[in-house]
C-alpha cells in the first residue's frame, strides 16, 4: 500500500484546501476571489487558468490536437481522448467467440450469445 507523506504546507484560509506549492495555492485562490486573468482575444470570455483558455480557443480555431491512433477521431482535451480509448478498449473486448459480432456491454453480448445456444430469456 502506498501512503502519500508529502507535507502540504500551504493552506487556504477560506476552505482549508492544502497543497505543497505556493503557485498551486495562488491558482486555487482564484476560485474564491473570482479573478480571471486569462482572456480570449476572439470573444472576450475570461478564465482563471491558462489551460482553460487554451481548451476554449479550439472552439474558434477548430484545432483538435489529441488524436486516436485507432479510429482517427480527434479531441480538444487529453482527458477526452483517454476516456475515448478506455471506452473503445472495452468495446473491442466484448466479441462473440462464435463469430465477429461485437457488443458494447456484457448484457448485450450475453443476449446475443443466446442465438447460438437457443437459450430463451423468457419462460412459457
PDB file of C-alpha atoms in Angstrom:
ATOM      1  CA  UNK A   1       0.000   0.000   0.000  1.00  0.00           C
ATOM      2  CA  UNK A   2       1.324   3.429  -0.949  1.00  0.00           C
ATOM      3  CA  UNK A   3       0.960   6.247   1.559  1.00  0.00           C
ATOM      4  CA  UNK A   4       1.461   9.843   0.476  1.00  0.00           C
ATOM      5  CA  UNK A   5       3.634  11.605   3.019  1.00  0.00           C
ATOM      6  CA  UNK A   6       4.147  14.880   1.161  1.00  0.00           C
ATOM      7  CA  UNK A   7       3.799  17.781   3.556  1.00  0.00           C
ATOM      8  CA  UNK A   8       1.081  20.187   2.462  1.00  0.00           C
ATOM      9  CA  UNK A   9       2.433  23.372   3.972  1.00  0.00           C
ATOM     10  CA  UNK A  10       0.242  25.889   2.124  1.00  0.00           C
ATOM     11  CA  UNK A  11      -3.361  26.108   3.286  1.00  0.00           C
ATOM     12  CA  UNK A  12      -6.350  28.092   2.023  1.00  0.00           C
ATOM     13  CA  UNK A  13      -7.792  30.283   4.786  1.00  0.00           C
ATOM     14  CA  UNK A  14     -11.227  30.196   3.147  1.00  0.00           C
ATOM     15  CA  UNK A  15     -11.933  26.477   2.685  1.00  0.00           C
ATOM     16  CA  UNK A  16      -8.990  24.599   4.190  1.00  0.00           C
ATOM     17  CA  UNK A  17      -7.624  23.255   0.885  1.00  0.00           C
ATOM     18  CA  UNK A  18      -3.942  22.334   1.383  1.00  0.00           C
ATOM     19  CA  UNK A  19      -1.115  21.896  -1.119  1.00  0.00           C
ATOM     20  CA  UNK A  20       2.671  21.792  -1.230  1.00  0.00           C
ATOM     21  CA  UNK A  21       3.308  24.658  -3.707  1.00  0.00           C
ATOM     22  CA  UNK A  22       2.556  28.350  -3.293  1.00  0.00           C
ATOM     23  CA  UNK A  23       1.743  28.636  -7.020  1.00  0.00           C
ATOM     24  CA  UNK A  24      -0.907  25.931  -6.646  1.00  0.00           C
ATOM     25  CA  UNK A  25      -2.444  27.802  -3.720  1.00  0.00           C
ATOM     26  CA  UNK A  26      -2.498  31.076  -5.689  1.00  0.00           C
ATOM     27  CA  UNK A  27      -4.277  29.329  -8.568  1.00  0.00           C
ATOM     28  CA  UNK A  28      -6.733  27.787  -6.100  1.00  0.00           C
ATOM     29  CA  UNK A  29      -7.471  31.178  -4.502  1.00  0.00           C
ATOM     30  CA  UNK A  30      -8.889  32.411  -7.831  1.00  0.00           C
ATOM     31  CA  UNK A  31     -11.905  30.201  -7.119  1.00  0.00           C
ATOM     32  CA  UNK A  32     -12.703  32.365  -4.101  1.00  0.00           C
ATOM     33  CA  UNK A  33     -11.674  35.766  -5.490  1.00  0.00           C
ATOM     34  CA  UNK A  34     -13.297  35.321  -8.897  1.00  0.00           C
ATOM     35  CA  UNK A  35     -10.086  36.536 -10.554  1.00  0.00           C
ATOM     36  CA  UNK A  36      -9.975  35.604 -14.237  1.00  0.00           C
ATOM     37  CA  UNK A  37      -6.744  36.894 -15.719  1.00  0.00           C
ATOM     38  CA  UNK A  38      -6.800  34.878 -18.956  1.00  0.00           C
ATOM     39  CA  UNK A  39      -8.960  36.472 -21.653  1.00  0.00           C
ATOM     40  CA  UNK A  40      -9.938  35.150 -25.084  1.00  0.00           C
ATOM     41  CA  UNK A  41      -8.941  37.745 -27.699  1.00  0.00           C
ATOM     42  CA  UNK A  42     -11.672  36.495 -30.050  1.00  0.00           C
ATOM     43  CA  UNK A  43     -14.823  36.582 -27.912  1.00  0.00           C
ATOM     44  CA  UNK A  44     -13.728  38.185 -24.642  1.00  0.00           C
ATOM     45  CA  UNK A  45     -14.563  35.247 -22.379  1.00  0.00           C
ATOM     46  CA  UNK A  46     -12.296  35.080 -19.326  1.00  0.00           C
ATOM     47  CA  UNK A  47     -10.765  32.142 -17.457  1.00  0.00           C
ATOM     48  CA  UNK A  48      -8.947  31.598 -14.174  1.00  0.00           C
ATOM     49  CA  UNK A  49      -6.389  29.179 -15.667  1.00  0.00           C
ATOM     50  CA  UNK A  50      -4.343  29.367 -18.865  1.00  0.00           C
ATOM     51  CA  UNK A  51      -5.150  25.748 -19.716  1.00  0.00           C
ATOM     52  CA  UNK A  52      -8.862  26.529 -19.709  1.00  0.00           C
ATOM     53  CA  UNK A  53      -8.267  29.364 -22.189  1.00  0.00           C
ATOM     54  CA  UNK A  54      -6.205  27.057 -24.420  1.00  0.00           C
ATOM     55  CA  UNK A  55      -9.003  24.484 -24.461  1.00  0.00           C
ATOM     56  CA  UNK A  56     -11.566  27.224 -25.166  1.00  0.00           C
ATOM     57  CA  UNK A  57      -9.555  28.516 -28.146  1.00  0.00           C
ATOM     58  CA  UNK A  58     -10.203  25.266 -30.011  1.00  0.00           C
ATOM     59  CA  UNK A  59     -13.810  26.468 -30.403  1.00  0.00           C
ATOM     60  CA  UNK A  60     -12.538  29.310 -32.572  1.00  0.00           C
ATOM     61  CA  UNK A  61      -9.685  27.502 -34.348  1.00  0.00           C
ATOM     62  CA  UNK A  62     -11.250  24.064 -34.779  1.00  0.00           C
ATOM     63  CA  UNK A  63      -7.931  22.598 -33.630  1.00  0.00           C
ATOM     64  CA  UNK A  64      -8.077  19.136 -32.105  1.00  0.00           C
ATOM     65  CA  UNK A  65      -4.568  18.094 -31.196  1.00  0.00           C
ATOM     66  CA  UNK A  66      -5.307  14.808 -29.391  1.00  0.00           C
ATOM     67  CA  UNK A  67      -5.948  12.118 -31.999  1.00  0.00           C
ATOM     68  CA  UNK A  68      -6.948   8.481 -31.511  1.00  0.00           C
ATOM     69  CA  UNK A  69      -4.451   6.220 -33.282  1.00  0.00           C
ATOM     70  CA  UNK A  70      -7.099   3.528 -33.738  1.00  0.00           C
ATOM     71  CA  UNK A  71     -10.007   5.372 -35.362  1.00  0.00           C
ATOM     72  CA  UNK A  72      -8.561   8.804 -36.137  1.00  0.00           C
ATOM     73  CA  UNK A  73     -11.135  10.791 -34.142  1.00  0.00           C
ATOM     74  CA  UNK A  74      -9.573  13.903 -32.604  1.00  0.00           C
ATOM     75  CA  UNK A  75     -10.259  15.738 -29.347  1.00  0.00           C
ATOM     76  CA  UNK A  76      -9.502  19.133 -27.831  1.00  0.00           C
ATOM     77  CA  UNK A  77      -8.551  17.668 -24.446  1.00  0.00           C
ATOM     78  CA  UNK A  78      -6.265  14.797 -23.478  1.00  0.00           C
ATOM     79  CA  UNK A  79      -8.817  13.628 -20.907  1.00  0.00           C
ATOM     80  CA  UNK A  80     -11.441  13.224 -23.627  1.00  0.00           C
ATOM     81  CA  UNK A  81      -9.040  11.119 -25.706  1.00  0.00           C
ATOM     82  CA  UNK A  82      -8.192   8.932 -22.700  1.00  0.00           C
ATOM     83  CA  UNK A  83     -11.896   8.388 -21.964  1.00  0.00           C
ATOM     84  CA  UNK A  84     -12.498   7.515 -25.653  1.00  0.00           C
ATOM     85  CA  UNK A  85      -9.632   4.994 -25.623  1.00  0.00           C
ATOM     86  CA  UNK A  86     -10.923   3.339 -22.439  1.00  0.00           C
ATOM     87  CA  UNK A  87     -14.465   3.106 -23.793  1.00  0.00           C
ATOM     88  CA  UNK A  88     -13.323   1.655 -27.096  1.00  0.00           C
ATOM     89  CA  UNK A  89     -10.913  -0.761 -25.429  1.00  0.00           C
ATOM     90  CA  UNK A  90     -13.869  -2.177 -23.505  1.00  0.00           C
ATOM     91  CA  UNK A  91     -15.913  -2.407 -26.702  1.00  0.00           C
ATOM     92  CA  UNK A  92     -13.207  -4.336 -28.512  1.00  0.00           C
ATOM     93  CA  UNK A  93     -13.071  -6.911 -25.722  1.00  0.00           C
ATOM     94  CA  UNK A  94     -16.751  -7.812 -25.983  1.00  0.00           C
ATOM     95  CA  UNK A  95     -16.666 -10.033 -29.064  1.00  0.00           C
ATOM     96  CA  UNK A  96     -18.632 -13.212 -29.666  1.00  0.00           C
ATOM     97  CA  UNK A  97     -16.413 -16.317 -29.751  1.00  0.00           C
ATOM     98  CA  UNK A  98     -18.542 -17.950 -32.476  1.00  0.00           C
ATOM     99  CA  UNK A  99     -18.274 -15.113 -34.979  1.00  0.00           C
ATOM    100  CA  UNK A 100     -17.174 -11.476 -35.056  1.00  0.00           C
ATOM    101  CA  UNK A 101     -20.287  -9.918 -33.532  1.00  0.00           C
ATOM    102  CA  UNK A 102     -19.192  -7.127 -31.151  1.00  0.00           C
ATOM    103  CA  UNK A 103     -21.246  -5.751 -28.282  1.00  0.00           C
ATOM    104  CA  UNK A 104     -20.887  -2.604 -26.220  1.00  0.00           C
ATOM    105  CA  UNK A 105     -21.985  -4.115 -22.912  1.00  0.00           C
ATOM    106  CA  UNK A 106     -21.729  -7.541 -21.318  1.00  0.00           C
ATOM    107  CA  UNK A 107     -25.530  -7.767 -21.161  1.00  0.00           C
ATOM    108  CA  UNK A 108     -25.965  -7.266 -24.907  1.00  0.00           C
ATOM    109  CA  UNK A 109     -23.240  -9.819 -25.628  1.00  0.00           C
ATOM    110  CA  UNK A 110     -24.942 -12.286 -23.289  1.00  0.00           C
ATOM    111  CA  UNK A 111     -28.233 -11.726 -25.113  1.00  0.00           C
ATOM    112  CA  UNK A 112     -26.520 -12.217 -28.461  1.00  0.00           C
ATOM    113  CA  UNK A 113     -24.884 -15.494 -27.373  1.00  0.00           C
ATOM    114  CA  UNK A 114     -28.334 -16.972 -26.754  1.00  0.00           C
ATOM    115  CA  UNK A 115     -28.829 -17.323 -30.523  1.00  0.00           C
ATOM    116  CA  UNK A 116     -26.054 -19.917 -30.514  1.00  0.00           C
ATOM    117  CA  UNK A 117     -27.391 -21.892 -27.542  1.00  0.00           C
ATOM    118  CA  UNK A 118     -31.101 -21.394 -28.265  1.00  0.00           C
ATOM    119  CA  UNK A 119     -31.448 -20.373 -24.622  1.00  0.00           C
ATOM    120  CA  UNK A 120     -34.502 -18.215 -24.061  1.00  0.00           C
ATOM    121  CA  UNK A 121     -34.562 -15.191 -21.776  1.00  0.00           C
ATOM    122  CA  UNK A 122     -38.243 -15.696 -21.137  1.00  0.00           C
ATOM    123  CA  UNK A 123     -40.295 -18.663 -19.958  1.00  0.00           C
ATOM    124  CA  UNK A 124     -43.546 -20.042 -21.361  1.00  0.00           C
TER     125      UNK A 124
END
